[in-house]
mmCIF file of C-alpha atoms in Angstrom:
data_model
loop_
_atom_site.group_PDB
_atom_site.id
_atom_site.type_symbol
_atom_site.label_atom_id
_atom_site.label_comp_id
_atom_site.label_asym_id
_atom_site.label_seq_id
_atom_site.Cartn_x
_atom_site.Cartn_y
_atom_site.Cartn_z
ATOM 1 C CA MET M 206 -23.888 17.415 -22.702
ATOM 2 C CA LYS M 207 -26.062 14.421 -22.047
ATOM 3 C CA ILE M 208 -25.063 11.725 -19.609
ATOM 4 C CA LEU M 209 -26.886 8.750 -18.144
ATOM 5 C CA ILE M 210 -27.646 8.826 -14.434
ATOM 6 C CA ASN M 211 -29.175 5.565 -13.258
ATOM 7 C CA ASN M 212 -30.209 4.899 -16.852
ATOM 8 C CA LYS M 213 -31.977 8.242 -17.120
ATOM 9 C CA GLN M 214 -30.722 10.726 -19.704
ATOM 10 C CA THR M 215 -29.679 13.892 -17.922
ATOM 11 C CA GLU M 216 -28.375 17.213 -19.170
ATOM 12 C CA THR M 217 -25.369 18.602 -17.330
ATOM 13 C CA GLU M 218 -22.559 21.054 -17.930
ATOM 14 C CA THR M 219 -20.394 19.616 -15.184
ATOM 15 C CA LYS M 220 -16.988 18.349 -16.206
ATOM 16 C CA SER M 221 -16.062 16.086 -13.331
ATOM 17 C CA LEU M 222 -17.719 13.776 -10.886
ATOM 18 C CA SER M 223 -17.090 16.191 -8.024
ATOM 19 C CA GLU M 224 -18.851 18.970 -9.950
ATOM 20 C CA LEU M 225 -21.750 16.660 -10.727
ATOM 21 C CA ALA M 226 -21.963 15.643 -7.062
ATOM 22 C CA ALA M 227 -22.176 19.320 -6.114
ATOM 23 C CA GLU M 228 -24.818 19.971 -8.772
ATOM 24 C CA LEU M 229 -26.917 17.068 -7.498
ATOM 25 C CA ASN M 230 -26.359 18.081 -3.879
ATOM 26 C CA LEU M 231 -25.083 14.631 -3.008
ATOM 27 C CA PRO M 232 -24.751 14.353 0.769
ATOM 28 C CA GLU M 233 -21.475 13.902 2.626
ATOM 29 C CA ARG M 234 -22.289 10.314 3.502
ATOM 30 C CA GLY M 235 -24.498 7.457 2.387
ATOM 31 C CA VAL M 236 -23.514 7.722 -1.266
ATOM 32 C CA ALA M 237 -21.793 5.319 -3.627
ATOM 33 C CA VAL M 238 -21.034 6.311 -7.207
ATOM 34 C CA ALA M 239 -19.936 4.319 -10.231
ATOM 35 C CA VAL M 240 -18.852 5.650 -13.632
ATOM 36 C CA SER M 241 -18.727 3.264 -16.584
ATOM 37 C CA ASN M 242 -19.619 0.542 -14.142
ATOM 38 C CA LYS M 243 -16.643 1.181 -11.882
ATOM 39 C CA MET M 244 -17.129 2.312 -8.301
ATOM 40 C CA VAL M 245 -15.306 5.580 -7.710
ATOM 41 C CA PRO M 246 -14.184 6.395 -4.148
ATOM 42 C CA ARG M 247 -15.030 9.930 -3.046
ATOM 43 C CA THR M 248 -11.354 10.883 -2.976
ATOM 44 C CA GLU M 249 -11.228 10.255 -6.737
ATOM 45 C CA TRP M 250 -14.351 12.210 -7.657
ATOM 46 C CA GLU M 251 -12.405 15.338 -8.465
ATOM 47 C CA GLY M 252 -10.095 13.569 -10.884
ATOM 48 C CA THR M 253 -12.878 11.619 -12.584
ATOM 49 C CA LEU M 254 -13.850 13.450 -15.767
ATOM 50 C CA LEU M 255 -17.249 13.117 -17.381
ATOM 51 C CA THR M 256 -17.719 12.939 -21.123
ATOM 52 C CA GLU M 257 -20.753 12.887 -23.413
ATOM 53 C CA GLY M 258 -22.801 9.751 -22.835
ATOM 54 C CA ALA M 259 -21.058 8.880 -19.565
ATOM 55 C CA ASN M 260 -22.864 6.172 -17.632
ATOM 56 C CA VAL M 261 -23.161 7.196 -13.986
ATOM 57 C CA VAL M 262 -24.775 5.076 -11.303
ATOM 58 C CA ILE M 263 -25.575 6.683 -7.990
ATOM 59 C CA ILE M 264 -26.618 4.715 -4.941
ATOM 60 C CA LYS M 265 -27.738 7.213 -2.406
ATOM 61 C CA ALA M 266 -29.605 7.061 0.805
ATOM 62 C CA ALA M 267 -31.882 10.069 0.479
ATOM 63 C CA CYS M 268 -34.732 9.316 -1.889
ATOM 64 C CA GLY M 269 -35.214 11.018 -5.240
ATOM 65 C CA GLY M 270 -32.671 12.185 -7.799
ATOM 66 C CA MET J 10 -19.851 -2.582 -10.365
ATOM 67 C CA ILE J 11 -19.343 -5.498 -8.045
ATOM 68 C CA GLN J 12 -20.519 -5.881 -4.496
ATOM 69 C CA PHE J 13 -18.414 -8.381 -2.602
ATOM 70 C CA ILE J 14 -20.185 -10.300 0.131
ATOM 71 C CA SER J 15 -17.929 -11.621 2.874
ATOM 72 C CA HIS J 16 -17.495 -15.332 3.082
ATOM 73 C CA TYR J 17 -15.116 -17.764 4.711
ATOM 74 C CA THR J 18 -13.335 -20.951 3.787
ATOM 75 C CA GLU J 19 -10.915 -23.201 5.639
ATOM 76 C CA GLN J 20 -8.167 -20.974 4.352
ATOM 77 C CA TYR J 21 -9.657 -17.488 4.761
ATOM 78 C CA SER J 22 -11.656 -15.755 7.491
ATOM 79 C CA TYR J 23 -14.488 -13.282 6.835
ATOM 80 C CA LEU J 24 -12.088 -10.377 7.309
ATOM 81 C CA ASP J 25 -9.480 -12.000 5.074
ATOM 82 C CA SER J 26 -12.106 -12.244 2.359
ATOM 83 C CA ILE J 27 -12.858 -8.536 2.619
ATOM 84 C CA ARG J 28 -9.170 -7.636 2.619
ATOM 85 C CA LEU J 29 -8.600 -9.724 -0.513
ATOM 86 C CA ALA J 30 -11.596 -8.185 -2.281
ATOM 87 C CA LEU J 31 -10.329 -4.671 -1.499
ATOM 88 C CA LEU J 32 -6.829 -5.537 -2.675
ATOM 89 C CA GLY J 33 -8.395 -6.825 -5.875
ATOM 90 C CA GLY J 34 -9.970 -3.415 -6.426
ATOM 91 C CA CYS J 35 -13.533 -3.999 -5.245
ATOM 92 C CA ARG J 36 -14.992 -0.841 -3.732
ATOM 93 C CA TRP J 37 -18.328 -2.092 -2.476
ATOM 94 C CA ILE J 38 -18.268 -4.498 0.442
ATOM 95 C CA GLN J 39 -21.012 -6.232 2.358
ATOM 96 C CA LEU J 40 -20.119 -7.809 5.693
ATOM 97 C CA ARG J 41 -22.339 -10.831 5.992
ATOM 98 C CA VAL J 42 -21.870 -13.111 8.984
ATOM 99 C CA LYS J 43 -24.896 -15.327 9.406
ATOM 100 C CA GLY J 44 -25.601 -17.147 12.624
ATOM 101 C CA ALA J 45 -23.254 -15.117 14.834
ATOM 102 C CA SER J 46 -24.119 -12.787 17.719
ATOM 103 C CA ASP J 47 -23.809 -9.012 17.418
ATOM 104 C CA GLU J 48 -21.145 -9.236 20.097
ATOM 105 C CA ASP J 49 -19.018 -11.444 17.867
ATOM 106 C CA VAL J 50 -19.684 -9.449 14.737
ATOM 107 C CA LEU J 51 -19.059 -5.963 16.149
ATOM 108 C CA PRO J 52 -15.236 -6.158 16.264
ATOM 109 C CA MET J 53 -15.256 -7.611 12.751
ATOM 110 C CA ALA J 54 -17.503 -4.808 11.568
ATOM 111 C CA LEU J 55 -15.205 -2.154 13.026
ATOM 112 C CA GLU J 56 -12.153 -3.718 11.391
ATOM 113 C CA ALA J 57 -13.949 -4.138 8.066
ATOM 114 C CA GLN J 58 -15.135 -0.544 8.230
ATOM 115 C CA LYS J 59 -11.586 0.631 8.834
ATOM 116 C CA MET J 60 -10.289 -1.330 5.845
ATOM 117 C CA CYS J 61 -13.078 -0.004 3.635
ATOM 118 C CA LYS J 62 -12.304 3.564 4.678
ATOM 119 C CA GLU J 63 -8.651 3.084 3.814
ATOM 120 C CA HIS J 64 -9.656 1.976 0.320
ATOM 121 C CA GLY J 65 -12.480 4.465 -0.143
ATOM 122 C CA ALA J 66 -14.940 1.587 -0.390
ATOM 123 C CA THR J 67 -18.628 1.636 0.467
ATOM 124 C CA PHE J 68 -19.329 -0.509 3.517
ATOM 125 C CA ILE J 69 -22.630 -2.313 4.007
ATOM 126 C CA ILE J 70 -23.564 -4.736 6.776
ATOM 127 C CA ASP J 71 -26.039 -7.560 6.287
ATOM 128 C CA ASP J 72 -29.155 -7.494 8.468
ATOM 129 C CA ARG J 73 -27.833 -5.734 11.615
ATOM 130 C CA VAL J 74 -29.625 -2.402 11.420
ATOM 131 C CA ASP J 75 -28.757 -1.240 14.936
ATOM 132 C CA MET J 76 -25.064 -1.979 14.408
ATOM 133 C CA VAL J 77 -25.079 -0.071 11.122
ATOM 134 C CA LYS J 78 -26.491 2.942 12.908
ATOM 135 C CA ALA J 79 -24.211 2.599 15.940
ATOM 136 C CA ILE J 80 -20.914 2.451 14.058
ATOM 137 C CA GLY J 81 -21.967 4.652 11.138
ATOM 138 C CA ALA J 82 -21.528 2.125 8.360
ATOM 139 C CA ASP J 83 -22.639 3.299 4.926
ATOM 140 C CA GLY J 84 -25.687 1.113 4.912
ATOM 141 C CA VAL J 85 -27.476 -2.157 5.519
ATOM 142 C CA HIS J 86 -28.530 -5.040 3.327
ATOM 143 C CA LEU J 87 -31.791 -6.725 4.241
ATOM 144 C CA GLY J 88 -32.482 -10.293 3.161
ATOM 145 C CA LYS J 89 -35.921 -11.788 2.762
ATOM 146 C CA ASN J 90 -36.096 -12.934 6.361
ATOM 147 C CA ASP J 91 -34.550 -9.807 7.869
ATOM 148 C CA MET J 92 -36.234 -6.641 9.104
ATOM 149 C CA PRO J 93 -38.576 -5.060 6.505
ATOM 150 C CA VAL J 94 -37.057 -2.194 4.511
ATOM 151 C CA ALA J 95 -39.660 0.319 5.712
ATOM 152 C CA GLU J 96 -38.877 -0.402 9.352
ATOM 153 C CA ALA J 97 -35.119 -0.118 8.760
ATOM 154 C CA ARG J 98 -35.712 3.225 7.022
ATOM 155 C CA ARG J 99 -37.627 4.483 10.042
ATOM 156 C CA ILE J 100 -34.767 3.496 12.354
ATOM 157 C CA LEU J 101 -31.911 4.705 10.163
ATOM 158 C CA GLY J 102 -33.381 7.888 8.746
ATOM 159 C CA LYS J 103 -32.353 9.086 5.332
ATOM 160 C CA ASP J 104 -28.566 9.107 5.668
ATOM 161 C CA PHE J 105 -27.985 5.378 5.230
ATOM 162 C CA ILE J 106 -28.063 3.179 2.166
ATOM 163 C CA ILE J 107 -30.579 0.359 2.377
ATOM 164 C CA GLY J 108 -30.433 -2.600 0.032
ATOM 165 C CA GLY J 109 -33.077 -5.267 -0.184
ATOM 166 C CA THR J 110 -33.080 -8.801 -1.532
ATOM 167 C CA ALA J 111 -35.667 -9.459 -4.208
ATOM 168 C CA ASN J 112 -36.695 -12.595 -6.035
ATOM 169 C CA THR J 113 -39.538 -11.157 -8.102
ATOM 170 C CA PHE J 114 -40.511 -7.841 -9.629
ATOM 171 C CA GLU J 115 -43.149 -7.485 -6.912
ATOM 172 C CA ASP J 116 -40.371 -7.666 -4.297
ATOM 173 C CA VAL J 117 -38.436 -4.986 -6.209
ATOM 174 C CA ARG J 118 -41.439 -2.649 -6.330
ATOM 175 C CA LYS J 119 -42.206 -3.171 -2.651
ATOM 176 C CA HIS J 120 -38.600 -2.450 -1.627
ATOM 177 C CA TYR J 121 -38.537 0.646 -3.837
ATOM 178 C CA GLN J 122 -41.772 1.966 -2.375
ATOM 179 C CA ASP J 123 -40.501 1.272 1.133
ATOM 180 C CA GLY J 124 -37.374 3.344 0.518
ATOM 181 C CA ALA J 125 -34.675 0.898 -0.590
ATOM 182 C CA ASN J 126 -31.722 2.413 -2.483
ATOM 183 C CA TYR J 127 -30.595 -0.661 -4.359
ATOM 184 C CA ILE J 128 -31.786 -4.184 -4.994
ATOM 185 C CA GLY J 129 -29.897 -7.447 -4.703
ATOM 186 C CA CYS J 130 -31.813 -9.679 -7.058
ATOM 187 C CA GLY J 131 -31.495 -13.422 -7.262
ATOM 188 C CA PRO J 132 -30.647 -16.147 -7.099
ATOM 189 C CA PHE J 133 -29.229 -16.455 -10.596
ATOM 190 C CA ARG J 134 -28.671 -20.147 -10.007
ATOM 191 C CA PHE J 135 -28.543 -22.627 -7.146
ATOM 192 C CA THR J 136 -25.770 -21.932 -4.707
ATOM 193 C CA THR J 137 -24.278 -23.468 -1.630
ATOM 194 C CA THR J 138 -23.724 -20.123 0.126
ATOM 195 C CA LYS J 139 -27.319 -19.686 1.186
ATOM 196 C CA GLU J 140 -29.345 -22.253 3.021
ATOM 197 C CA LYS J 141 -32.823 -21.014 2.212
ATOM 198 C CA LEU J 142 -33.296 -20.312 -1.441
ATOM 199 C CA SER J 143 -36.035 -18.853 -3.565
ATOM 200 C CA PRO J 144 -36.687 -20.068 -7.139
ATOM 201 C CA ILE J 145 -33.807 -19.353 -9.510
ATOM 202 C CA LEU J 146 -34.121 -16.457 -11.964
ATOM 203 C CA GLY J 147 -31.728 -17.210 -14.813
ATOM 204 C CA LEU J 148 -31.101 -14.659 -17.562
ATOM 205 C CA GLU J 149 -34.756 -14.414 -18.541
ATOM 206 C CA GLY J 150 -35.759 -13.598 -14.988
ATOM 207 C CA TYR J 151 -33.394 -10.609 -14.960
ATOM 208 C CA MET J 152 -34.488 -9.399 -18.390
ATOM 209 C CA ASP J 153 -38.092 -9.496 -17.268
ATOM 210 C CA ILE J 154 -37.452 -7.646 -13.995
ATOM 211 C CA VAL J 155 -35.222 -4.980 -15.605
ATOM 212 C CA LEU J 156 -37.897 -4.341 -18.248
ATOM 213 C CA LYS J 157 -40.643 -3.969 -15.676
ATOM 214 C CA MET J 158 -38.463 -1.630 -13.605
ATOM 215 C CA LYS J 159 -38.034 0.572 -16.672
ATOM 216 C CA GLU J 160 -41.766 0.544 -17.368
ATOM 217 C CA GLU J 161 -42.529 1.670 -13.838
ATOM 218 C CA LYS J 162 -39.587 4.101 -13.719
ATOM 219 C CA ILE J 163 -37.938 2.395 -10.783
ATOM 220 C CA ASP J 164 -34.454 3.802 -11.206
ATOM 221 C CA ILE J 165 -32.490 2.327 -8.315
ATOM 222 C CA PRO J 166 -29.501 0.099 -9.113
ATOM 223 C CA ILE J 167 -30.067 -3.634 -9.255
ATOM 224 C CA VAL J 168 -27.297 -6.167 -8.733
ATOM 225 C CA ALA J 169 -27.577 -9.814 -9.682
ATOM 226 C CA ILE J 170 -26.670 -12.345 -7.023
ATOM 227 C CA GLY J 171 -26.493 -16.057 -6.438
ATOM 228 C CA GLY J 172 -23.926 -18.516 -7.698
ATOM 229 C CA ILE J 173 -22.514 -16.167 -10.333
ATOM 230 C CA THR J 174 -19.099 -17.009 -11.808
ATOM 231 C CA ALA J 175 -16.841 -15.150 -14.245
ATOM 232 C CA ASP J 176 -18.296 -16.922 -17.270
ATOM 233 C CA ASP J 177 -21.833 -15.814 -16.414
ATOM 234 C CA ILE J 178 -21.071 -12.110 -16.074
ATOM 235 C CA PRO J 179 -21.183 -10.880 -19.713
ATOM 236 C CA ALA J 180 -24.599 -12.433 -20.357
ATOM 237 C CA ILE J 181 -26.011 -11.235 -17.038
ATOM 238 C CA MET J 182 -24.780 -7.676 -17.617
ATOM 239 C CA GLN J 183 -26.466 -7.748 -21.031
ATOM 240 C CA THR J 184 -29.835 -8.142 -19.319
ATOM 241 C CA GLY J 185 -29.440 -4.545 -18.145
ATOM 242 C CA VAL J 186 -28.693 -5.092 -14.462
ATOM 243 C CA THR J 187 -26.397 -2.507 -12.883
ATOM 244 C CA GLY J 188 -23.910 -4.867 -11.345
ATOM 245 C CA ILE J 189 -23.081 -8.199 -9.801
ATOM 246 C CA ALA J 190 -22.796 -9.445 -6.240
ATOM 247 C CA ILE J 191 -20.062 -11.990 -5.727
ATOM 248 C CA SER J 192 -19.136 -14.167 -2.809
ATOM 249 C CA GLY J 193 -17.787 -17.706 -2.920
ATOM 250 C CA THR J 194 -16.345 -17.674 -6.416
ATOM 251 C CA VAL J 195 -13.570 -15.254 -5.435
ATOM 252 C CA LEU J 196 -12.272 -17.276 -2.505
ATOM 253 C CA ARG J 197 -12.310 -20.518 -4.458
ATOM 254 C CA ALA J 198 -9.848 -19.088 -6.980
ATOM 255 C CA GLU J 199 -6.162 -19.836 -6.632
ATOM 256 C CA SER J 200 -5.438 -16.138 -6.172
ATOM 257 C CA PRO J 201 -8.539 -14.347 -4.866
ATOM 258 C CA VAL J 202 -6.947 -10.922 -5.472
ATOM 259 C CA ASP J 203 -6.289 -11.680 -9.130
ATOM 260 C CA GLU J 204 -9.722 -13.248 -9.486
ATOM 261 C CA MET J 205 -11.375 -10.090 -8.159
ATOM 262 C CA LYS J 206 -9.338 -7.981 -10.604
ATOM 263 C CA ARG J 207 -10.423 -10.260 -13.429
ATOM 264 C CA LEU J 208 -14.101 -10.142 -12.428
ATOM 265 C CA LEU J 209 -14.050 -6.330 -12.201
ATOM 266 C CA GLU J 210 -12.495 -6.164 -15.649
ATOM 267 C CA ILE J 211 -15.155 -8.466 -17.072
ATOM 268 C CA VAL J 212 -17.928 -6.372 -15.535
ATOM 269 C CA ASN J 213 -16.365 -3.132 -16.780
ATOM 270 C CA ASN J 214 -16.102 -4.532 -20.286
ATOM 271 C CA SER J 215 -19.580 -5.962 -20.451
ATOM 272 C CA SER J 216 -21.857 -3.085 -19.529
ATOM 273 C CA LYS J 217 -24.921 -2.823 -21.640
#
């Protein structure tokens, strides 16, 4: 499915935020993530499901992505 | 998304303001204590960090790069008169979030090239929170900057800042910014916790 990551259309098969974080190799620290404009604490990544067109914003320290 | 920037009134301390913002559901906090020594700010930073951890919130400190590194905060926010972003990046390495204040698209591009991870862009309008102010941006200013960011593929989040109240949020979000930074307007409300809840709801319902 296609989702938006920082306004960029991205193809992913991941179903949850935790899976997406693993796919993107998000580091253990220095990351803040919002889905549909809502900040999601790391503890809730696993329970946060992604659907077609989801709008994900990632603020992360390491450049790129 | 909303970044709450600590503030104080006669009624609430800096730490109270952060506590109220967290209770209202905000999960992105900036500890900003201007004109105080690191010695005075350190205990506040540790307490704020603890509260943020309890709520799973991202914790940013304004200006104090060495303190951010020392206590392992999530990141630092650098204003126009603070340390340059590139220098902070050299000190902090790649594991910390760095945000930079921008007033123009040129500022945004410079911060991006220097390694900033998000932009605080403003001021939207005149405000009493900050003493030194750059020219106000208004809605057109944000539209212009967001468009130029797209053209140059600068994909870091940008939050609008500066005198923003609940009524302004829908129109500002329509310009395509990622989020809003809020300070004084929350504490001035009768119930800051409820006001933060309301602001978050408005932001969530007005994404572009």
